[in-house]
Coordinates of C-alpha atoms in Angstrom, one line a residue:
X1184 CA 60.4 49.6 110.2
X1185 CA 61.2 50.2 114.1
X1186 CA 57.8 47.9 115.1
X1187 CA 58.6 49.0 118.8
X1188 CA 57.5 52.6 117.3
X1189 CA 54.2 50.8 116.2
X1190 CA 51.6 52.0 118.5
X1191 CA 49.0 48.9 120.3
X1192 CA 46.7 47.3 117.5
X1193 CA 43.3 47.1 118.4
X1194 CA 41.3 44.0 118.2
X1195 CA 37.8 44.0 119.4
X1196 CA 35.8 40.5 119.2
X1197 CA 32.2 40.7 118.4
X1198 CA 31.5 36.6 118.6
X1199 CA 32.2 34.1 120.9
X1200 CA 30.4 30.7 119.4
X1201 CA 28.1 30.0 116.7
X1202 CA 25.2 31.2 117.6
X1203 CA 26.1 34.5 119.8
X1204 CA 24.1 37.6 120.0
X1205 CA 23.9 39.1 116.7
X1206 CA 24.0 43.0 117.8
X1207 CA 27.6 42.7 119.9
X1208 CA 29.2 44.2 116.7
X1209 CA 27.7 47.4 117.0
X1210 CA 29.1 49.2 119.8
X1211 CA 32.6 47.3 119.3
X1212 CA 33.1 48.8 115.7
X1213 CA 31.5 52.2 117.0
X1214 CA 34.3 52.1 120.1
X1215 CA 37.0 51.2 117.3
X1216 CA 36.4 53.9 115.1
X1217 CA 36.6 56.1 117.9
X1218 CA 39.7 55.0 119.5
X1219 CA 40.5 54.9 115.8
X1220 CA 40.1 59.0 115.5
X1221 CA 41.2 59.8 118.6
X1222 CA 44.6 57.6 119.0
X1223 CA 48.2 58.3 117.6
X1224 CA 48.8 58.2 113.9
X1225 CA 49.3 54.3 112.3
X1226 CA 46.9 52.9 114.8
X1227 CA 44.8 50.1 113.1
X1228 CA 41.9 48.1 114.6
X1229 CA 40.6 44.4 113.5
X1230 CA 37.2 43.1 114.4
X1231 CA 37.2 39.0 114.7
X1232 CA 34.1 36.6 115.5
X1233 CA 34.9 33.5 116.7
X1234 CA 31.5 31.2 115.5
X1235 CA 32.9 27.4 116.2
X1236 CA 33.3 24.7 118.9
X1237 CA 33.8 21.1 118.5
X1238 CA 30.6 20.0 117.0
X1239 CA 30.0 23.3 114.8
X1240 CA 32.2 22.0 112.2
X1241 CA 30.0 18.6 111.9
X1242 CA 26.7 20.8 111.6
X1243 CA 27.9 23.0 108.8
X1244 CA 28.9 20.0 107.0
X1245 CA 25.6 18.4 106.9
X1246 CA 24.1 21.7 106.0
X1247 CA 26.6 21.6 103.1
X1248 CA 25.8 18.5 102.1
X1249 CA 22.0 19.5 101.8
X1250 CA 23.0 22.8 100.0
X1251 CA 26.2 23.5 98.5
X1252 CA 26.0 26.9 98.9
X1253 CA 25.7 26.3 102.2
X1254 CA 28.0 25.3 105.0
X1255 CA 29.3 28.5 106.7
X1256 CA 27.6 30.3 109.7
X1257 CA 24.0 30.6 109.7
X1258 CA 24.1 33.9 111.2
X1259 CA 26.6 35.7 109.2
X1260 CA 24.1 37.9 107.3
X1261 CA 22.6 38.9 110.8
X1262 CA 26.2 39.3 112.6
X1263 CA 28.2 41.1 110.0
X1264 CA 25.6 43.3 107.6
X1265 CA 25.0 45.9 110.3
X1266 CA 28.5 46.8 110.6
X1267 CA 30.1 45.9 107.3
X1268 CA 29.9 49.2 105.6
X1269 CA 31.0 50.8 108.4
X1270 CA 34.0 48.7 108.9
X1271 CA 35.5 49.5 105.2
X1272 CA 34.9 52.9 105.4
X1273 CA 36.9 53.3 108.2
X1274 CA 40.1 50.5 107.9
X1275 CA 38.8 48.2 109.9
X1276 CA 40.2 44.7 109.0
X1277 CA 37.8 41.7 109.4
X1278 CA 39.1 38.1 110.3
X1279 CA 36.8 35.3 111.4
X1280 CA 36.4 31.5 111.6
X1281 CA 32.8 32.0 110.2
X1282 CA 33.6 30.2 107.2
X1283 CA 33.5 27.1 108.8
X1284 CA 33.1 24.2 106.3
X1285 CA 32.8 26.3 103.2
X1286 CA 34.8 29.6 103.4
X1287 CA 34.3 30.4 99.8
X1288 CA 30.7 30.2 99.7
X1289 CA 30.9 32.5 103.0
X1290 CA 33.3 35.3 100.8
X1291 CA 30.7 35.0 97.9
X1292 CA 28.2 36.1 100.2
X1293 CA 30.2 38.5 102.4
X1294 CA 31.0 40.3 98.7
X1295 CA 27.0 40.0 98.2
X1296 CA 26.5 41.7 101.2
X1297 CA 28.4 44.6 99.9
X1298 CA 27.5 45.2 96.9
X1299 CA 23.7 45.7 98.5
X1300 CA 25.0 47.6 101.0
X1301 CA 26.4 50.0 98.5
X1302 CA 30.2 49.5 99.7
X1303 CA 33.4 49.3 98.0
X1304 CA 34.4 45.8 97.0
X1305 CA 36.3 44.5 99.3
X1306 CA 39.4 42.3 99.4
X1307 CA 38.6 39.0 100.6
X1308 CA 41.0 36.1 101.2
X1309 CA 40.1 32.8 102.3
X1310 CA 42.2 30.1 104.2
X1311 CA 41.6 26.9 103.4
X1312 CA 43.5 23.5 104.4
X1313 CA 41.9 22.6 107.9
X1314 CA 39.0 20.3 106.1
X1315 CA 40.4 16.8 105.6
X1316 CA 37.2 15.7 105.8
X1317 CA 37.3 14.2 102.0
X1318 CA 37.8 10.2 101.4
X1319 CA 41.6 11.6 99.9
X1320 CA 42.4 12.2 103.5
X1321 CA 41.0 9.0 104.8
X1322 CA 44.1 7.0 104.6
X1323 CA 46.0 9.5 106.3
X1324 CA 43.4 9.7 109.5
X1325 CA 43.6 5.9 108.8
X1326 CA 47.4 5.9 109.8
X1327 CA 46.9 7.5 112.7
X1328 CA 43.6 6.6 114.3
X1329 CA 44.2 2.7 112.8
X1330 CA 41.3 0.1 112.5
X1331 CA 38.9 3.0 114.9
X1332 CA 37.9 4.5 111.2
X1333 CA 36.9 1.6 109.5
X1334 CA 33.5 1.4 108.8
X1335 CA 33.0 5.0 110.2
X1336 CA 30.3 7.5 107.6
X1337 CA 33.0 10.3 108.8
X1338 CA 30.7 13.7 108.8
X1339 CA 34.1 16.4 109.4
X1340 CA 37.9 16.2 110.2
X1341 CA 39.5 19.3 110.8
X1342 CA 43.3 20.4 111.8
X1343 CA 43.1 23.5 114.4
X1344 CA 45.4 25.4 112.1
X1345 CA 47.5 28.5 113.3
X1346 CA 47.7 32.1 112.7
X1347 CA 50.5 32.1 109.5
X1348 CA 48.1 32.0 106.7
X1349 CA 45.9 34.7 108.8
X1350 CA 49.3 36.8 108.5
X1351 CA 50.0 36.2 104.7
X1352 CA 46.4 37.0 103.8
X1353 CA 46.6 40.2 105.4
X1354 CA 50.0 40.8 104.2
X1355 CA 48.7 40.6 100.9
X1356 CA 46.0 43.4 101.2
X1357 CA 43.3 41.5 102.4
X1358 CA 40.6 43.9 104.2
X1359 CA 38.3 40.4 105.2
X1360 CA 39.7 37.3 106.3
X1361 CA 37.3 34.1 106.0
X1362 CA 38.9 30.7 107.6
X1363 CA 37.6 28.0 108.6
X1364 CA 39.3 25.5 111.8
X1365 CA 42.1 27.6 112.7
X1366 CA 42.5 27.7 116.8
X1367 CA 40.6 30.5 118.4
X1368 CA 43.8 32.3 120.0
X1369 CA 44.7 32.6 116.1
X1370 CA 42.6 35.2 114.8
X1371 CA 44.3 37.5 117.1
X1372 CA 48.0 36.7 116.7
X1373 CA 47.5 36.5 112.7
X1374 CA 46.8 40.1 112.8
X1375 CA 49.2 40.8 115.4
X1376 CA 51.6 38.9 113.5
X1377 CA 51.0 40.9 110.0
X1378 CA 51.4 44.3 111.7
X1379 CA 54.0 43.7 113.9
X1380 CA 55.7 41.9 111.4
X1381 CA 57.3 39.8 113.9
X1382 CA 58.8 36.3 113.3
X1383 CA 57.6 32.5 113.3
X1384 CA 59.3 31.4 116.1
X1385 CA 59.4 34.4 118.1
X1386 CA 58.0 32.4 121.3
X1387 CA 57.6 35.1 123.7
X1388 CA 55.6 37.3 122.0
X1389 CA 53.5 34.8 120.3
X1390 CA 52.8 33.5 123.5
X1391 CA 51.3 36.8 124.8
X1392 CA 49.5 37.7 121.8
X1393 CA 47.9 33.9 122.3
X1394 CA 47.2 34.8 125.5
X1395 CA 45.4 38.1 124.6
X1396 CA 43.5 35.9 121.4
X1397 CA 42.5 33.9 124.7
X1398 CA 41.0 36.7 126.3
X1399 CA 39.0 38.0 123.2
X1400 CA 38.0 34.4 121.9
X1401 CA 34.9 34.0 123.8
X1402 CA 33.4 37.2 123.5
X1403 CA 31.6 38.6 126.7
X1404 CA 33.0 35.9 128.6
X1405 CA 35.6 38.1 129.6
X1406 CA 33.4 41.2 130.4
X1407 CA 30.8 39.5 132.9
X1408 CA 29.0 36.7 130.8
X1409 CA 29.2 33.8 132.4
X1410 CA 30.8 35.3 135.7
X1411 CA 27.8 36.8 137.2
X1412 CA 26.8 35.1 140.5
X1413 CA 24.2 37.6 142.5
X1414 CA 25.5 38.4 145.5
X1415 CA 28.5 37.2 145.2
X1416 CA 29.7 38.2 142.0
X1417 CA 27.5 41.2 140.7
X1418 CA 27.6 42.2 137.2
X1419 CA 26.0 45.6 136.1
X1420 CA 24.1 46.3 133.3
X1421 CA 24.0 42.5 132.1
X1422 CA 21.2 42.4 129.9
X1423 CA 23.6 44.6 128.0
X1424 CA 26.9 43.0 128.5
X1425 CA 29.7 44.6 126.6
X1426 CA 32.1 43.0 124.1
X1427 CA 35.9 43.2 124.7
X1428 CA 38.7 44.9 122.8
X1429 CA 42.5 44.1 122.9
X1430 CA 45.5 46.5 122.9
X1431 CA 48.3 44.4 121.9
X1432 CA 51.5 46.3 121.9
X1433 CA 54.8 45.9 120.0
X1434 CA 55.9 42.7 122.4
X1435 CA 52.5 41.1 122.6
X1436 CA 51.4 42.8 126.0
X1437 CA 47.9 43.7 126.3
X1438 CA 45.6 45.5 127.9
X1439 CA 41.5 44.5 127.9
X1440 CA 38.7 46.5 128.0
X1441 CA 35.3 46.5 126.4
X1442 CA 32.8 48.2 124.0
X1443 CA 31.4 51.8 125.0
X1444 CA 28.1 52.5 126.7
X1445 CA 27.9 48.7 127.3
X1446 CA 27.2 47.0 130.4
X1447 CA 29.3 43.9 132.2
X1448 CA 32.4 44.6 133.2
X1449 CA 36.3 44.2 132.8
X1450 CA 38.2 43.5 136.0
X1451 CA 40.6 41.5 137.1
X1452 CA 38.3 38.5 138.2
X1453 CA 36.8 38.4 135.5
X1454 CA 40.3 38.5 133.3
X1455 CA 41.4 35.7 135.4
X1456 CA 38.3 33.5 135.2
X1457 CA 39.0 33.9 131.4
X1458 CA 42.3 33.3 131.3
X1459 CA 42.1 29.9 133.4
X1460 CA 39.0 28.6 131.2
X1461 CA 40.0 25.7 129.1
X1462 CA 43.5 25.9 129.8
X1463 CA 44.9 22.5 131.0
X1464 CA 48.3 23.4 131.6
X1465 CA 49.2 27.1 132.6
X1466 CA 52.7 26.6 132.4
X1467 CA 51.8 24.9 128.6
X1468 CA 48.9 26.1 127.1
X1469 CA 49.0 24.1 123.4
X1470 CA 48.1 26.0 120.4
X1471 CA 49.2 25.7 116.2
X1472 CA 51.4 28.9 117.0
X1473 CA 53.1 28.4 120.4
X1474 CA 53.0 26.5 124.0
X1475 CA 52.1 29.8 125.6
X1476 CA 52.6 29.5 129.0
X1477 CA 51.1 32.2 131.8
X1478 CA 52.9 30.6 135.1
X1479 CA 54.1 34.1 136.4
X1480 CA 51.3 36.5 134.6
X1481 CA 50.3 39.0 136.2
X1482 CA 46.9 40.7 136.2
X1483 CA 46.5 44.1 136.6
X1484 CA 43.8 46.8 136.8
X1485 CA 44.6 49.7 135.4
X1486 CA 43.5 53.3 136.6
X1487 CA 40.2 54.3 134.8
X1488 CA 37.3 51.9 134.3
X1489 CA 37.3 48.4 133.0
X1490 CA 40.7 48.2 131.3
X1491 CA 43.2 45.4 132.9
X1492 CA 46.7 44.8 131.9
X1493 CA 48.2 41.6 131.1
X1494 CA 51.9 40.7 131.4
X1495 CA 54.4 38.2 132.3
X1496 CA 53.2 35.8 129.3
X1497 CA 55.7 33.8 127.9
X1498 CA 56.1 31.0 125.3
X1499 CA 57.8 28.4 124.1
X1500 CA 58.1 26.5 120.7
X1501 CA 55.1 25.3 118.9
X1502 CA 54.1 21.6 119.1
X1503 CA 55.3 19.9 116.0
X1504 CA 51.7 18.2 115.3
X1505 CA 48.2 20.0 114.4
X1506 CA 45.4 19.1 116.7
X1507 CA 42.3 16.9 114.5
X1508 CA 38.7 15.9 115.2
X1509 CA 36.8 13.7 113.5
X1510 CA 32.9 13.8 113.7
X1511 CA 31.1 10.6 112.6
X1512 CA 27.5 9.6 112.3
X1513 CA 27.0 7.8 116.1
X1514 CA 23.5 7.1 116.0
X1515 CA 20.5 8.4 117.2
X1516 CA 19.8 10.1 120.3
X1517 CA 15.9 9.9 122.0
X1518 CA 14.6 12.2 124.9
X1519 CA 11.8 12.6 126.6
X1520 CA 10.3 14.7 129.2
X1521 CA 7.2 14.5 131.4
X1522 CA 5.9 16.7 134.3
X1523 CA 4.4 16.1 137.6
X1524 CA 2.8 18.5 140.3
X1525 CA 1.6 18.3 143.6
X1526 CA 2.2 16.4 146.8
X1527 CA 4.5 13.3 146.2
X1528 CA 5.4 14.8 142.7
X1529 CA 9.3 13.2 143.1
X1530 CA 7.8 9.8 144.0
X1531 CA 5.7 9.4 140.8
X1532 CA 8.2 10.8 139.3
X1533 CA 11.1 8.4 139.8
X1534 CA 8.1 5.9 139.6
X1535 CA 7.4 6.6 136.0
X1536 CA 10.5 6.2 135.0
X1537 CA 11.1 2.5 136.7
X1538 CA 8.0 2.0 134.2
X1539 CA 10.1 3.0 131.6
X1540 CA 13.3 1.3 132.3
X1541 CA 11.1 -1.8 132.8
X1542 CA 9.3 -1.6 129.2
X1543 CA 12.3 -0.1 127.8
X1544 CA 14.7 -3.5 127.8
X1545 CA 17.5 -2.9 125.7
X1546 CA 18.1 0.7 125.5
X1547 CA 20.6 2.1 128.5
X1548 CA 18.7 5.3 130.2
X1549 CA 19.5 8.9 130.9
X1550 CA 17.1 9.8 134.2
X1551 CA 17.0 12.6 135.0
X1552 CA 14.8 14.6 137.6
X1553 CA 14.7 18.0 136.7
X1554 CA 14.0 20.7 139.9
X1555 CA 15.1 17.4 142.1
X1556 CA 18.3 15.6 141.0
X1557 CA 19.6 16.0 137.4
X1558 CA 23.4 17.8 137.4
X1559 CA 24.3 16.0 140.3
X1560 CA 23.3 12.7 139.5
X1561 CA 24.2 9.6 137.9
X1562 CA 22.8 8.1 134.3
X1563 CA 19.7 6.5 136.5
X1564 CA 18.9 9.5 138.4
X1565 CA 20.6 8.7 141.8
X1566 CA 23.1 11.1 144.1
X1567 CA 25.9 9.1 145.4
X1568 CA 23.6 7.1 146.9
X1569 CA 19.4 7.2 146.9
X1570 CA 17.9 9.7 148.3
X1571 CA 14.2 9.7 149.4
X1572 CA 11.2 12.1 148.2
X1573 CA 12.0 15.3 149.1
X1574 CA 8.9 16.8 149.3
X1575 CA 9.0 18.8 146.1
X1576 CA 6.1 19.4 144.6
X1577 CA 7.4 20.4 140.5
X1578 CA 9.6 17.6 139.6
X1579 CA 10.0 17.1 135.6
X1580 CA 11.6 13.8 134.2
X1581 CA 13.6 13.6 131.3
X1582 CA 14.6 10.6 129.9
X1583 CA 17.3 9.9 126.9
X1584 CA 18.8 7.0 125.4
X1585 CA 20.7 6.4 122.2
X1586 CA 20.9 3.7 119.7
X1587 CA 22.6 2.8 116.2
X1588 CA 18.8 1.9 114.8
X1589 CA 16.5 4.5 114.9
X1590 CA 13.3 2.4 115.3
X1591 CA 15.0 1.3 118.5
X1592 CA 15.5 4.9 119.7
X1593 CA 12.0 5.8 118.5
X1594 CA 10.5 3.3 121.3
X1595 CA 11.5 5.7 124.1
X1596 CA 9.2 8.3 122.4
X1597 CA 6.3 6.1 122.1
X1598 CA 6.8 4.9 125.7
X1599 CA 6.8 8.4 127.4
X1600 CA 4.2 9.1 125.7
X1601 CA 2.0 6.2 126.8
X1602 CA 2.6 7.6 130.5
X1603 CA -0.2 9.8 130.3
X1604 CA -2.3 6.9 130.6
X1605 CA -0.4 4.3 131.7
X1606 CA 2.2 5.6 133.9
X1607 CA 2.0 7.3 137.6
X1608 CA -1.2 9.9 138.1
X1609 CA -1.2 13.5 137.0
X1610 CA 1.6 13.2 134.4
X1611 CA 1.4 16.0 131.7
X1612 CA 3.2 18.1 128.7
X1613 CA 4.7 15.7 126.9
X1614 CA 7.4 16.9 124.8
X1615 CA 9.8 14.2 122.4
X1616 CA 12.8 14.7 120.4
X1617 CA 14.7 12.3 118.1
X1618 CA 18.3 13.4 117.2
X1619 CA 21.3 12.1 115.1
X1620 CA 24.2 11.8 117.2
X1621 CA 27.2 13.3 116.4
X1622 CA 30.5 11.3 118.4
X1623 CA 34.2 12.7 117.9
X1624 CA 37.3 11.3 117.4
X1625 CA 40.6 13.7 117.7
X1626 CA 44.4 12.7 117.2
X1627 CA 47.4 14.6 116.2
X1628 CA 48.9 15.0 112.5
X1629 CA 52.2 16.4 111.4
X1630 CA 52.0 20.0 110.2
X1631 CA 53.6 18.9 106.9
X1632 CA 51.2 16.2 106.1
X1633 CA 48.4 19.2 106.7
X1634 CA 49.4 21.9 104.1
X1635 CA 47.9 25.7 104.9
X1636 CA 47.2 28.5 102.4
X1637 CA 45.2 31.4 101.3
X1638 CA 43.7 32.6 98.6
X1639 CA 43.0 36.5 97.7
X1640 CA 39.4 35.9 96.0
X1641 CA 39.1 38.3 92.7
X1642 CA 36.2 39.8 91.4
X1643 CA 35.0 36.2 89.4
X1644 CA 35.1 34.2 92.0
X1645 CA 33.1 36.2 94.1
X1646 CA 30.5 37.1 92.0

């Protein structure tokens, strides 16, 4: 097949982190089936969610460990159900990272989901070799991370696997694609990868399909979420912010826009604010599949509304080592948070929490003085250097701490609660939290000690 021929796949993105707005879906599958009926024959489309960040992993472990049915993203049911039916009915291939640490439990319910919903049975595949969070991998983080494991009650350890397995999986027939860590950038060059049927280690258009994955991975990002600035930066219609969706042509060259009758926008700030974020090195942007690198890109707007153009991407060969992190149990983490009102509202404020750090001997304080100095400050609630009351009259304090032994982070609780009594005057709502703490590790493994696959799920093991 002539894949230049191929006309652009569609990719539209319906998640951007674990916990995203669950009805984002909806008027990016609507806009795909319509692009779908109206576009030239061979077209396909692919909805992805991208539902995990550094600590996501961790969670869904201990939710595994609790129940082990359990484990994959909480909001699946909520995210997925409304559009599932629709999506088989009409081609629309599903790959997401909303397996997280139990991707078969995720396909079992995925299949549930259909059969109540009526729908064909669909193909599911699941990718599976990113969790090396088992004691049979703890020599190998051992060799790597040396005497920084020992002792360690390691929660999750995942590889940020790449795009292949995606590929194979879909390859194979799979309509619904359930991983777990594979890199965000890689649910969009796995499918771009399958039906473009290009190679491995061709750099270039890996590189701009990573690029484009970039764009898509963090959902409205790209389309006015977190770019609004009144005044400044205006953003229409945010309340209802829009979803993007990709055209990727044959070389990897996209093209962004966003879900129908949605608000936000797509424009060429906010494709460039996107296409910096997280990137360390634009000339070397590290991912499983490629260095992408985006030195000479180009942004372009493109007549019409909301669609921008991205070219110039390029890439180079892939790094030769998988990117891990390791979670571990770190502790316990104590806040607390206290309010004070009126005139001189800083000054008691800062006052209760010398009380604090003064009863408080042995634990090492988070101040902060929320509506006064809290971002901008230090761990004791200072600017560069002390400033004096200003005069505000709402000032709440937060205090946090964190400690291997709980009953040690527990005293903080106790303590801002005695300051209703015993601290400054006119201290009120009193709110306490006690947290395990979740600390990371990462290092770098050789891809061939970290062994990929799929699996096509059949009708038994999905039941």
């Amino acid at each position: 097949m002539n894949t230049q021929s191929l006309p652009p796949l569609l990719i539209g993105c319906a998640a951007g982190f674990s916990g995203d707005r669950t009805d984002a879906a909806g008027p990016v599958v609507e806009t795909l089936i319509a692009r779908l009926a109206n576009g030239p024959a061979g077209q396909r489309a692919f909805l992805i969610f991208e539902t995990l960040a550094e600590r996501t992993l961790a969670l869904a472990q201990l939710r595994r460990r609790d129940n082990p049915e359990a484990g994959y993203e909480p909001l699946l049911d909520a995210m997925l159900r409304p559009v599932l039916a629709r999506c088989l009915a009409h081609g629309i291939r599903i790959v997401s990272n909303f397996g997280a640490a139990n991707p078969r439990a995720a396909a079992r319910h995925i299949a549930r989901m259909a059969r109540e919903l009526g729908a064909a049975s669909p193909r599911i595949a699941v990718v599976e070799g990113d969790d090396l969070s088992g004691e049979e991998h703890r020599a190998l983080l051992k060799e790597v991370l040396g005497a920084q494991v020992e002792g360690l009650r390691i929660v999750s350890a995942n590889a940020y696997i790449g795009a292949e397995p995606i590929a194979a999986a879909l390859d194979a027939g799979a309509q619904i694609v359930v991983c777990g860590r594979v890199a965000d950038p890689s649910l969009t060059v796995g499918p771009a990868l399958s039906h473009f049927g290009w190679r491995a280690d061709d750099w270039h258009r890996l590189g701009r399909a990573t690029m484009a994955g970039h764009l898509l991975e963090c959902g409205a990002q790209v389309c006015g979420g977190y770019f609004a600035d009144p005044g400044y930066k205006d953003v229409p219609g945010l309340e209802t912010v829009g979803f993007p969706i990709a055209e990727i042509d044959a070389d990897g060259h996209c093209t962004i826009g966003k879900a129908d009758h949605t608000g936000g926008l797509v424009s060429e700030a906010t494709v460039k604010e996107q296409l910096l974020y997280e990137v360390h090195d634009p000339s070397a942007y590290l991912t499983p599949d490629v260095v992408a690198d985006i030195a000479d890109a180009e942004v372009r707007a493109l007549p019409g509304k909301d669609r921008v153009e991205l070219s110039g991407a390029r890439g180079h060969a892939r790094p030769s080592h998988y990117k891990v992190n390791v979670c571990h149990e770190g502790g316990w983490l104590a806040e607390g948070e206290i309010s004070y009102a009126g005139p001189r509202a800083e000054a008691r404020a800062r006052l209760a929490a010398d009380v604090l750090r003064k009863r408080l001997d042995g634990l090492a304080l988070r101040v902060d003085l929320i509506g006064a100095l809290s971002i901008l400050g230090d761990d004791a609630g200072r600017a560069l250097a002390d400033t004096p009351d200003t005069g505000l009259r709402d000032v709440r304090l937060r205090v946090a701490a964190t400690h291997a032994d709980r009953a040690q982070a527990e005293r903080l609780a106790r303590e801002v609660m005695a300051l209703y009594t015993c601290g400054p005057a006119g201290g009120g709502g009193v709110r306490t939290a006690l947290t395990p703490r979740l600390n990371t590790l990462s290092c770098l493994l050789p891809r061939d000690s970290v062994p990929v696959r799929f699996e096509l799920l059949d009708a038994k093991a999905l039941a």
